[in-house]
XYZ file of C-alpha atoms in Angstrom:
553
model
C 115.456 30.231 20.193
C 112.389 29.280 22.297
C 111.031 32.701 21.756
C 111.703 32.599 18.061
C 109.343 29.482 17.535
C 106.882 31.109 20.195
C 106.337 33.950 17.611
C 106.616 32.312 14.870
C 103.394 30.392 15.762
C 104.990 27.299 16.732
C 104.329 24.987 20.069
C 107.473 25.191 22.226
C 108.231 21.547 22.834
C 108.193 20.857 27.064
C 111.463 18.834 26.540
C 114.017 22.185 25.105
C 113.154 24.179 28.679
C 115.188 21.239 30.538
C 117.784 20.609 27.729
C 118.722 23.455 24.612
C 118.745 21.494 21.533
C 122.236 21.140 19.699
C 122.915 22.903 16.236
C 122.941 19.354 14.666
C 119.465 18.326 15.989
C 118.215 20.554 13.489
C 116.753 19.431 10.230
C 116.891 20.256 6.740
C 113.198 19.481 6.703
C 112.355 22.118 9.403
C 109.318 24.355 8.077
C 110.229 28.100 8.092
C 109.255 30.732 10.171
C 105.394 31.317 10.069
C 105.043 27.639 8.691
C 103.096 25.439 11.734
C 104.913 22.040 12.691
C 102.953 19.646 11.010
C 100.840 17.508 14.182
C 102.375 13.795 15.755
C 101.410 11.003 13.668
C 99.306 8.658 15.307
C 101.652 5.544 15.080
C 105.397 6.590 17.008
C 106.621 3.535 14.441
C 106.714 4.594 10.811
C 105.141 1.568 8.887
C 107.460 0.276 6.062
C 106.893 0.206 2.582
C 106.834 -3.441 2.065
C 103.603 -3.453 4.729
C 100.708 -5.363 3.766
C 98.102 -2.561 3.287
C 95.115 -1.820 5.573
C 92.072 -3.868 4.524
C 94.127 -6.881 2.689
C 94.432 -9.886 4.617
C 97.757 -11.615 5.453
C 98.549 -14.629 3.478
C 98.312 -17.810 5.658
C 101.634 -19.152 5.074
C 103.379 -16.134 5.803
C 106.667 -16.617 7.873
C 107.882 -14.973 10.617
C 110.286 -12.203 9.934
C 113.831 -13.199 10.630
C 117.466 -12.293 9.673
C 118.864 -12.876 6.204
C 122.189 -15.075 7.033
C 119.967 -17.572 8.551
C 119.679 -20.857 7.157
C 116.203 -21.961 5.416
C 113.616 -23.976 7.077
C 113.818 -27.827 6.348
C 117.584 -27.294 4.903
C 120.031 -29.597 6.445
C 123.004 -28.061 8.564
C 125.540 -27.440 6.626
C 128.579 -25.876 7.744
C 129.720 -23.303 4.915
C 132.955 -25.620 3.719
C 131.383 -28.800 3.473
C 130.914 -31.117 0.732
C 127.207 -31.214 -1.203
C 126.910 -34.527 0.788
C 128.357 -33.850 3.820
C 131.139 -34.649 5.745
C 131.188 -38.866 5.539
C 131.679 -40.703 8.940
C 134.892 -41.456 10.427
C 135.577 -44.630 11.733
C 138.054 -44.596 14.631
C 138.590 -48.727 14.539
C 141.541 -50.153 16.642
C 141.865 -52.600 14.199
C 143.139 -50.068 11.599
C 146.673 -49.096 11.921
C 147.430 -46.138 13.827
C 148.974 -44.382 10.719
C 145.772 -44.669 8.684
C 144.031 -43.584 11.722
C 145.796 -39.995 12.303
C 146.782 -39.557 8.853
C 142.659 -39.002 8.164
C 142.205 -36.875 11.651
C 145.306 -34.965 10.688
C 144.011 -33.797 7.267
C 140.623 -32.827 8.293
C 139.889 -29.656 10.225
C 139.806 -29.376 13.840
C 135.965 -28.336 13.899
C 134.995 -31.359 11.812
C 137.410 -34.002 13.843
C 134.992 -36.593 15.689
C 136.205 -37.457 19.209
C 135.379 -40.649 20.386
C 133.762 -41.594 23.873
C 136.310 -42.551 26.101
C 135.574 -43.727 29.868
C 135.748 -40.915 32.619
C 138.535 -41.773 34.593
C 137.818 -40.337 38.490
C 141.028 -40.465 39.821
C 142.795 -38.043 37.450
C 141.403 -33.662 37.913
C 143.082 -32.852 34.851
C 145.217 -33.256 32.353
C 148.842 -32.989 32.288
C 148.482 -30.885 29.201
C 152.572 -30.123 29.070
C 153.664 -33.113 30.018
C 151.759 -34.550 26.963
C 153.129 -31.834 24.763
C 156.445 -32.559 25.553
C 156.305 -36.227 25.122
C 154.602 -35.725 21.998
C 157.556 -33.663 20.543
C 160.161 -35.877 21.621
C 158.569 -38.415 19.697
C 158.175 -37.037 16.772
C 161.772 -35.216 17.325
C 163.162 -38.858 16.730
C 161.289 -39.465 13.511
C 161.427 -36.674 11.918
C 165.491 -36.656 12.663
C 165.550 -40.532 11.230
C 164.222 -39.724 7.808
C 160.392 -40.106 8.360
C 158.142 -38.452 6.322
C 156.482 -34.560 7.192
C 152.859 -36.158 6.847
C 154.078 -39.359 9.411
C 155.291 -37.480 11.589
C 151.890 -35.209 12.412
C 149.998 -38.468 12.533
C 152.362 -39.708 15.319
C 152.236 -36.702 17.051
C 149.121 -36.267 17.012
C 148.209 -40.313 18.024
C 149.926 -39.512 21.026
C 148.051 -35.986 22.109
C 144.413 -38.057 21.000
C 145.122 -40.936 22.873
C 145.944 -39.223 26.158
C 142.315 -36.909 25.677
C 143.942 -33.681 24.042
C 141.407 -33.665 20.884
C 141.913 -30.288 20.093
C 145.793 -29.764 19.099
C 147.720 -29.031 16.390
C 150.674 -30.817 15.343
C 152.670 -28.593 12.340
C 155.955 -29.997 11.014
C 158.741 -28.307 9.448
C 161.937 -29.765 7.918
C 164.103 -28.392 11.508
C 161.227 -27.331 13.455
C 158.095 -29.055 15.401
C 155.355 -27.171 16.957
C 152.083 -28.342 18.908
C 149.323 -26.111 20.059
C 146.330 -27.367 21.929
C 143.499 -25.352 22.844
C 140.874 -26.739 25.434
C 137.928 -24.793 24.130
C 136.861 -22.115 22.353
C 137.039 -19.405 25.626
C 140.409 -21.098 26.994
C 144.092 -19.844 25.968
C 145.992 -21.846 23.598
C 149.113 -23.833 25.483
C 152.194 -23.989 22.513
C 154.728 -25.733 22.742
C 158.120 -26.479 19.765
C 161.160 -28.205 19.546
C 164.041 -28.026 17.232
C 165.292 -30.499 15.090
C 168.855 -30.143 16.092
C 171.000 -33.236 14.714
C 169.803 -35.809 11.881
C 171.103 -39.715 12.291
C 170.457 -42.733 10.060
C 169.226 -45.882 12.404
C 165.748 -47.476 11.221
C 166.646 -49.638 13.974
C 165.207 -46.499 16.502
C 162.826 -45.437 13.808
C 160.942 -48.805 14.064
C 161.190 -49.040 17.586
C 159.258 -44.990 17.876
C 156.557 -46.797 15.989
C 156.055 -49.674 17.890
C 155.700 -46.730 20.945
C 152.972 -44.823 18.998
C 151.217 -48.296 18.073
C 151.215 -49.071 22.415
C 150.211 -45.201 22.709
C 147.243 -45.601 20.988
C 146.605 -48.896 21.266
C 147.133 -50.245 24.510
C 146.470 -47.345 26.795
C 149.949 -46.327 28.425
C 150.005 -44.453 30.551
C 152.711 -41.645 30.663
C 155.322 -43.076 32.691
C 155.425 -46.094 30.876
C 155.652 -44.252 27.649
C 158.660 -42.230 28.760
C 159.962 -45.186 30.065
C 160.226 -46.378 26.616
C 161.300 -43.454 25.267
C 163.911 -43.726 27.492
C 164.663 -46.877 26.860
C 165.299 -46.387 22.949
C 167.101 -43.565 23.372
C 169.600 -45.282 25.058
C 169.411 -48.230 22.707
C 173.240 -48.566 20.951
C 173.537 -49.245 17.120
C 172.934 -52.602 16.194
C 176.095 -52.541 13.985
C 179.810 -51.895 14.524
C 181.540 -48.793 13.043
C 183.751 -51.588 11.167
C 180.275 -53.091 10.154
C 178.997 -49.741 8.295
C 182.733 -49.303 6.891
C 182.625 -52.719 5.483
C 179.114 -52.585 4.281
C 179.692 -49.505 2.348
C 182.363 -51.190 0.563
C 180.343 -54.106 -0.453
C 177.463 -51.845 -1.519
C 180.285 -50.080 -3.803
C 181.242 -53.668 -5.185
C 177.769 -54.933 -6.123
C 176.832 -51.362 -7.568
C 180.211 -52.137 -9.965
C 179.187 -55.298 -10.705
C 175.254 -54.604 -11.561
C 177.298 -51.802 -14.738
C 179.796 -54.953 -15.926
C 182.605 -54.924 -13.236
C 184.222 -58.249 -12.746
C 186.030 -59.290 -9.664
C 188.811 -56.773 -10.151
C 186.590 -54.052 -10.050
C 184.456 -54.820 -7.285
C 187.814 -55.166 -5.138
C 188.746 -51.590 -6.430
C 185.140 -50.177 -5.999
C 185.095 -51.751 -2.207
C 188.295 -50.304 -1.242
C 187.831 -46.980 -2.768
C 184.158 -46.760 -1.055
C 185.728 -48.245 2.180
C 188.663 -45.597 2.362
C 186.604 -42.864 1.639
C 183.698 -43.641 4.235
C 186.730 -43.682 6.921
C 187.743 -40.260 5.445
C 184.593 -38.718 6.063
C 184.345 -39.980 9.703
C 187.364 -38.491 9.914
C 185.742 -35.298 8.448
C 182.577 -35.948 10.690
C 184.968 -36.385 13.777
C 186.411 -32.713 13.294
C 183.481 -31.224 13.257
C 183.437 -30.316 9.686
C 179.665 -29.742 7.644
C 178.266 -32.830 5.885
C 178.985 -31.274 2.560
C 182.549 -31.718 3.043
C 182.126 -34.980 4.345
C 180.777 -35.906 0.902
C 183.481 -34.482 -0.920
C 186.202 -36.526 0.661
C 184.291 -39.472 0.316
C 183.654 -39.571 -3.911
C 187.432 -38.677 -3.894
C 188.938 -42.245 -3.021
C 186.520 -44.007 -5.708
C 187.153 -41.326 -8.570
C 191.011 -41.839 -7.878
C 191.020 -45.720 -7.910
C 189.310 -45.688 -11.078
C 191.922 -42.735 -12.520
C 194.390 -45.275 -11.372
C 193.152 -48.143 -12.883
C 192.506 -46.262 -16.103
C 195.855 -45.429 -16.416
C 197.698 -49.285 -15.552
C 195.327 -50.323 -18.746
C 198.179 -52.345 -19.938
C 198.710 -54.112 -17.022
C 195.189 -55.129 -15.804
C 192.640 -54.907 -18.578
C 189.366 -53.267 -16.418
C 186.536 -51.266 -16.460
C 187.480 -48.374 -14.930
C 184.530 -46.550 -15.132
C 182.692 -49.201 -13.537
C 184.633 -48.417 -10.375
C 183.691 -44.978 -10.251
C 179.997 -45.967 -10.740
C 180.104 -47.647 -7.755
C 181.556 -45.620 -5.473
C 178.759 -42.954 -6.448
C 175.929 -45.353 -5.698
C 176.936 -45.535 -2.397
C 176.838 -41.828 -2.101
C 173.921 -40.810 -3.496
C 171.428 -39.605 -0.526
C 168.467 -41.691 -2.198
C 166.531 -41.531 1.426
C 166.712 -37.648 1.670
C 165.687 -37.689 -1.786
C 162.544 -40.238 -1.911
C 161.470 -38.005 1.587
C 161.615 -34.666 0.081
C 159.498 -35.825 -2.573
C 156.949 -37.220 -0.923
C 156.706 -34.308 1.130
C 155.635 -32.535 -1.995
C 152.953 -34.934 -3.191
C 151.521 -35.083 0.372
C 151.006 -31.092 0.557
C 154.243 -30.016 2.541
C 156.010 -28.026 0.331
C 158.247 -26.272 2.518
C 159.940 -29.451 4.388
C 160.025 -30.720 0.448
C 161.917 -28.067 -0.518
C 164.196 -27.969 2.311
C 164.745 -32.038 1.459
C 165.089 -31.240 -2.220
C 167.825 -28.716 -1.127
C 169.443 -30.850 1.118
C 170.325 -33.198 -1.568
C 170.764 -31.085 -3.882
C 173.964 -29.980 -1.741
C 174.506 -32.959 -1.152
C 174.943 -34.353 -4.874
C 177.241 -30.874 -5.185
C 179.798 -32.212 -2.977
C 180.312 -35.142 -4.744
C 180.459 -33.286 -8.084
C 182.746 -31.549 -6.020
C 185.128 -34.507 -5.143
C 184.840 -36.582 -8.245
C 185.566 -33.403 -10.444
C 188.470 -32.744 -9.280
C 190.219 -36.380 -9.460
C 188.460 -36.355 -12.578
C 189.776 -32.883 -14.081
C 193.434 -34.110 -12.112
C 193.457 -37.522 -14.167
C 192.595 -35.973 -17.587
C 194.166 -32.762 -17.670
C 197.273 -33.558 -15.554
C 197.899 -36.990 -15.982
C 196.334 -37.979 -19.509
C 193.869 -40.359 -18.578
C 191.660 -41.263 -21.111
C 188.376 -42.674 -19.772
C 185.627 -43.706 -22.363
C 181.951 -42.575 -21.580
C 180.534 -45.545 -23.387
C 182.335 -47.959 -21.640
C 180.120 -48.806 -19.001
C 177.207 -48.872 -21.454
C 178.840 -52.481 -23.301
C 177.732 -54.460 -20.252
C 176.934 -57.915 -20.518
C 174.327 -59.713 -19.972
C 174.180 -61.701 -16.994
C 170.815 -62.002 -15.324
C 171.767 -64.319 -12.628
C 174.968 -62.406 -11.129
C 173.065 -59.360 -11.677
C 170.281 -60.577 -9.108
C 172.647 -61.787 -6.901
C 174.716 -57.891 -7.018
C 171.100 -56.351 -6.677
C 170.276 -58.077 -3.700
C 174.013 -57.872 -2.116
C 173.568 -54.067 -2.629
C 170.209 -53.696 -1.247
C 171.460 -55.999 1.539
C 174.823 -53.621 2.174
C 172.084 -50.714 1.682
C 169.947 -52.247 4.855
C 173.230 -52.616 6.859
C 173.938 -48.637 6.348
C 170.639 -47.827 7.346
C 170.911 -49.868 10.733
C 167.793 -51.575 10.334
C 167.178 -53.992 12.420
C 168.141 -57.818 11.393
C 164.438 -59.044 11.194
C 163.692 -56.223 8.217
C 167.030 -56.779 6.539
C 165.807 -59.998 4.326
C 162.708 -58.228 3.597
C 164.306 -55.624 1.978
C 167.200 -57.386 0.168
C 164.325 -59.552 -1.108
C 162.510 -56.605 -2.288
C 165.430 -55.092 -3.893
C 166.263 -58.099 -6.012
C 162.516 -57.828 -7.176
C 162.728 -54.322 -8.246
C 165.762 -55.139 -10.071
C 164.097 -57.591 -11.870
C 161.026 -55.838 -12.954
C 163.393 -53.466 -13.763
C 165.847 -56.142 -16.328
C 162.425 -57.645 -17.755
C 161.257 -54.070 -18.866
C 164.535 -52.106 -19.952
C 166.859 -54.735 -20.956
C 164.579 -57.590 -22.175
C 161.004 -55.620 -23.361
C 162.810 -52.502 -24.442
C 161.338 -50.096 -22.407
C 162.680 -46.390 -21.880
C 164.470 -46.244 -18.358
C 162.609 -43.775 -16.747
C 159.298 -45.720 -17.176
C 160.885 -48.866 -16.294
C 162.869 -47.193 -12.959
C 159.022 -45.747 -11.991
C 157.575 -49.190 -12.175
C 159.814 -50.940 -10.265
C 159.887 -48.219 -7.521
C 156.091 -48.745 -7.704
C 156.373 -52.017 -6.655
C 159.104 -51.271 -4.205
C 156.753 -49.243 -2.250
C 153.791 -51.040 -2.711
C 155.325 -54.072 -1.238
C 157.188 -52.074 1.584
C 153.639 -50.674 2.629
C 152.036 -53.948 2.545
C 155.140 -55.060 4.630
C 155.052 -52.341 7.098
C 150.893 -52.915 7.904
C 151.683 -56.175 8.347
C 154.143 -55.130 11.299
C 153.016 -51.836 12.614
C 156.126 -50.060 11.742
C 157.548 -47.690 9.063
C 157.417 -48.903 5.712
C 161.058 -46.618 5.270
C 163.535 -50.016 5.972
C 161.472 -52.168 4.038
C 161.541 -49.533 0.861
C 164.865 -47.336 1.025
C 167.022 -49.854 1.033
C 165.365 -51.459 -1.735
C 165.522 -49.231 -4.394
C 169.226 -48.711 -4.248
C 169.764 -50.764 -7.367
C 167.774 -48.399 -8.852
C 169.828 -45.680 -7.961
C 171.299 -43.477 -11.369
C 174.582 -43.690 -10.146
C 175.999 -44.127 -13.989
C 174.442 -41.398 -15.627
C 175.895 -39.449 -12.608
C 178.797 -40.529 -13.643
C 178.784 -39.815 -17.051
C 177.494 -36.043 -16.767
C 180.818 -35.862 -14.569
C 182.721 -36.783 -17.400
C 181.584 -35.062 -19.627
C 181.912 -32.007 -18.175
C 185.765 -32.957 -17.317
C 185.966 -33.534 -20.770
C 184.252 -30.149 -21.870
C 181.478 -31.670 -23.178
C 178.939 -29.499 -21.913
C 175.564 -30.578 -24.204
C 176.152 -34.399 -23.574
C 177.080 -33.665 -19.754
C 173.739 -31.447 -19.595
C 171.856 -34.561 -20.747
C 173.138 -37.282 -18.747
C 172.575 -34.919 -15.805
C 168.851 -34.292 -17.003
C 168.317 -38.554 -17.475
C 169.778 -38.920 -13.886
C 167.503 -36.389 -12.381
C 164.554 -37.959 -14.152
C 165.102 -41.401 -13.133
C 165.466 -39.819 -9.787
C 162.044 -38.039 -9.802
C 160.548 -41.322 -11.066
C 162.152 -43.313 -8.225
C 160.629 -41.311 -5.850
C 157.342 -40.510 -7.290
C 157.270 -44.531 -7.858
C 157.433 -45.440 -4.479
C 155.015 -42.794 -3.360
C 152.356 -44.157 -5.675
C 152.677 -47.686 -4.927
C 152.675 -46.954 -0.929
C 149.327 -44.647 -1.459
C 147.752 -47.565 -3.664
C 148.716 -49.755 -1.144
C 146.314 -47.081 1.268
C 143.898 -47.074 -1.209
C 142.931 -50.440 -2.487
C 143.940 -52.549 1.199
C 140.589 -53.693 2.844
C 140.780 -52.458 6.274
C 138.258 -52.059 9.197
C 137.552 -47.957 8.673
C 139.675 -46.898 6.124
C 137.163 -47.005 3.446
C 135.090 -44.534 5.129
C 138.294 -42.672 5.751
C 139.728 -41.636 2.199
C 137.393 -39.243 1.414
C 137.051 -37.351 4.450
C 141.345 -37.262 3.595
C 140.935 -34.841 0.760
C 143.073 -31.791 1.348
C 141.056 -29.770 -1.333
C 137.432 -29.553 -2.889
C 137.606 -29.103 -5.973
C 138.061 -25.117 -6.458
């Protein structure tokens, strides 16, 4: 090849005697044979297009040459995400409570979290980053077992990880499952840690006292032994009420509830021992090991058949029957699984909502289940004749109707195992809801649904304000109360309906009950985030709008 270009008139290049040049070195644009290489240009670096010709000067506020994803001299830095006007400041005050506190660190990102300056402490070399973890999902293990909300529960978690100098972790809960990953820095592997949610109990009694432990967390500096020392401790805390207690209380709950749709004495003595024998039933269910489904299906069956009975001895004892039935379904109704679910959804976890929604969904099936079939027994079998509109002639009685509002919301509290300081709290709040509730529906006129979502606004307004006031969970001071609000008779009509094959009416009693359900819940959730919202508190001004989940697109 050399001697090829030699003849051809070319100058052999010095470089091709030490290396032969490769078939793909060559060039389109190599000049035939007989065809000189054209000579070197002067400048190794071809000049670009855009250059400012020879002989014109530069202009003097040209700018140095630099790369096109940089950001613009004299613009502010922006990361890409962020607002127009930046991210606003944070305020970390003690004297806010620890829920507002982590609810705002929790929603922002982990980039744009501010960590406060906290005192070097010499004696400690590092951090015991599992032992943290773990305590951290043991806490929020208990409250997300006791009915606490999805959003609640990362605050707490994550209270506890900030306040023992883990900045960077995230908390993520799930409706059976809690997870915690904390990375050091940027270069350092990610330590994960999860726990599942094995067993679900009722006791507000432990729920407030895993608050007070958060508040100390992040308050008052424990250290770690002293906070699993307390975790300790209320773990091994007893129930503050008897078995009898809860049996008892369920059948006064049952009472009141027949007594707030027209029952006289009769019928809350038939309502309380139906609800009594059927919540021993399902203990007796829950000792066996049998699902909670069945556990409700046992317990609407003792109700349903006292108020078959009752139905049929019409000539003997002149009663409401229906009444009875009513109130045996209000104290069945999971009204706690269902106000959690929903706020789930409104606070942006949809999956633990929809678990929550389908919790009580089969929940409400098994006491179709069991009230169906005394139901279908009674009027197919034995001839009862039970009358849909019976319940609807109720009298009015404002004054005994108080009194059964607050005895139910009081029974409601017991159930709940709340502890005795929060119990007059929330009877007192339920016979408020009940009458917002009387002075809108029954005196003004007002559609139910409307009515129901005012009154649960107020229900959780107040139980917010309540629950700032102590540090603790506004849940005993707001589930308790809205069990007068409870649809337990339009349950109870859609039942009997559909015993009696009256599918279209059934169909819309069972619509009306699931609408003053939604409105329940989305009542409560409104008044407890204008309660956020509107309360003057050291910080949280600053702090609502760096809470926004979304930005507008």
């Amino acid at each position: 090849m050399v001697a090829d270009r030699q003849r051809g008139g070319g100058q052999p290049d010095p470089g091709e005697d030490r290396k032969p040049q490769s078939d793909e070195a060559h060039s389109a644009f190599t000049p035939p044979l007989g065809v000189p290489l054209p000579a070197p240009p002067e400048d190794e670096h071809p000049t670009s297009e855009f250059a400012v010709p020879e002989g014109v000067a530069e202009p003097e506020d040209r700018r140095p040459e630099g790369s096109a994803f940089s950001r613009p001299a004299g613009a502010m830095a922006y990361p890409e995400i962020t607002p127009p006007f930046g991210t606003p400041l944070v305020s970390l005050t003690k004297d806010a409570p620890w829920q507002d506190r982590m609810r705002t660190m929790v929603r922002m990102p982990v980039g744009e979290r501010p960590v406060p300056e906290r005192p070097a402490k010499e004696e400690e070399a590092g951090l015991p980053v599992p032992r943290v973890l773990d305590l951290t999902l043991r806490i929020g293990e208990l409250l997300l077992a006791g009915g606490e909300g999805a959003e609640d529960v990362e605050a707490a978690m994550y209270g506890v990880a900030h306040a023992y100098g883990l900045h960077r972790c995230e908390p993520n809960v799930t409706f059976t499952l809690l997870s915690v990953s904390y990375q050091p820095s940027l270069v350092d592997d990610p330590v994960t840690a999860s726990r599942t949610v094995r067993r679900r109990g009722t006791d507000y009694t432990r729920l407030s006292a895993v608050f007070r432990l958060v508040h100390d967390i992040t308050s008052q500096g424990l250290t770690l032994e002293e906070a699993y020392r307390g975790l300790a401790e209320i773990r091994r805390n007893r129930h503050p009420y008897p078995g009898w207690g809860l049996t008892l209380a369920a059948g006064l709950l049952a009472g009141a509830a027949s007594m707030l749709v027209g029952g006289g004495v009769v019928v809350f003595l038939a309502a309380a021992a139906g609800a009594m024998l059927g919540d021993r039933l399902a203990w007796l269910a829950s000792g066996r090991g049998l699902p909670e489904f069945y556990q409700f299906v046992v317990a609407a069956m003792p109700p349903a058949a006292m108020g078959v009975a009752l139905s049929t001895a019409q000539d003997v004892v002149h009663v409401q029957a229906s009444a009875v039935i009513t109130g045996g379904l209000f104290a069945l109704i999971p009204g706690r699984a269902l106000v959690a679910g929903v706020q789930d959804g409104l606070t942006g976890f949809y999956i633990t909502a929809s678990a929550r929604l389908l919790e009580v969904m089969y929940l409400i099936v098994g006491i179709v289940c069991g009230v169906m079939m005394v139901l279908y027994g009674g009027v197919r079998i034995g001839g009862t004749t039970l009358d849909p509109e019976a319940v609807l002639q109720r009298q009015e009685r404002p004054a005994l109707q108080i009194v059964a509002a607050m005895l139910l919301a009081f029974s409601f509290a017991v159930l709940l195992q709340q502890e005795r300081s929060t119990v007059l709290y929330a009877t007192l709040n339920g016979g408020v809801a009940w009458v917002v509730y009387g002075a809108l529906a029954d005196t003004g006129g007002l559609d139910p649904v409307p009515a129901t979502a005012i009154a649960a606004g107020l229900v959780g307004l107040f139980g917010q304000l309540l629950s700032r006031y102590q540090y603790t969970s506004a849940l005993p001071y707001v589930t308790a109360a809205i069990g007068p609000l409870l649809p337990g008779s339009a349950v109870y009509f859609a039942l009997l309906n559909f015993a009696q094959n009256e599918l279209d009416t059934g169909m819309a009693s069972l619509t009306k009950a699931a609408a003053l359900a939604l409105a329940i819940a989305i009542g409560v959730n409104l008044g407890s985030e204008m309660a956020r919202m509107f309360l003057v508190v050291p910080g949280a001004a600053a702090s609502r709008r760096a809470a926004k989940r979304t930005r507008g697109f």
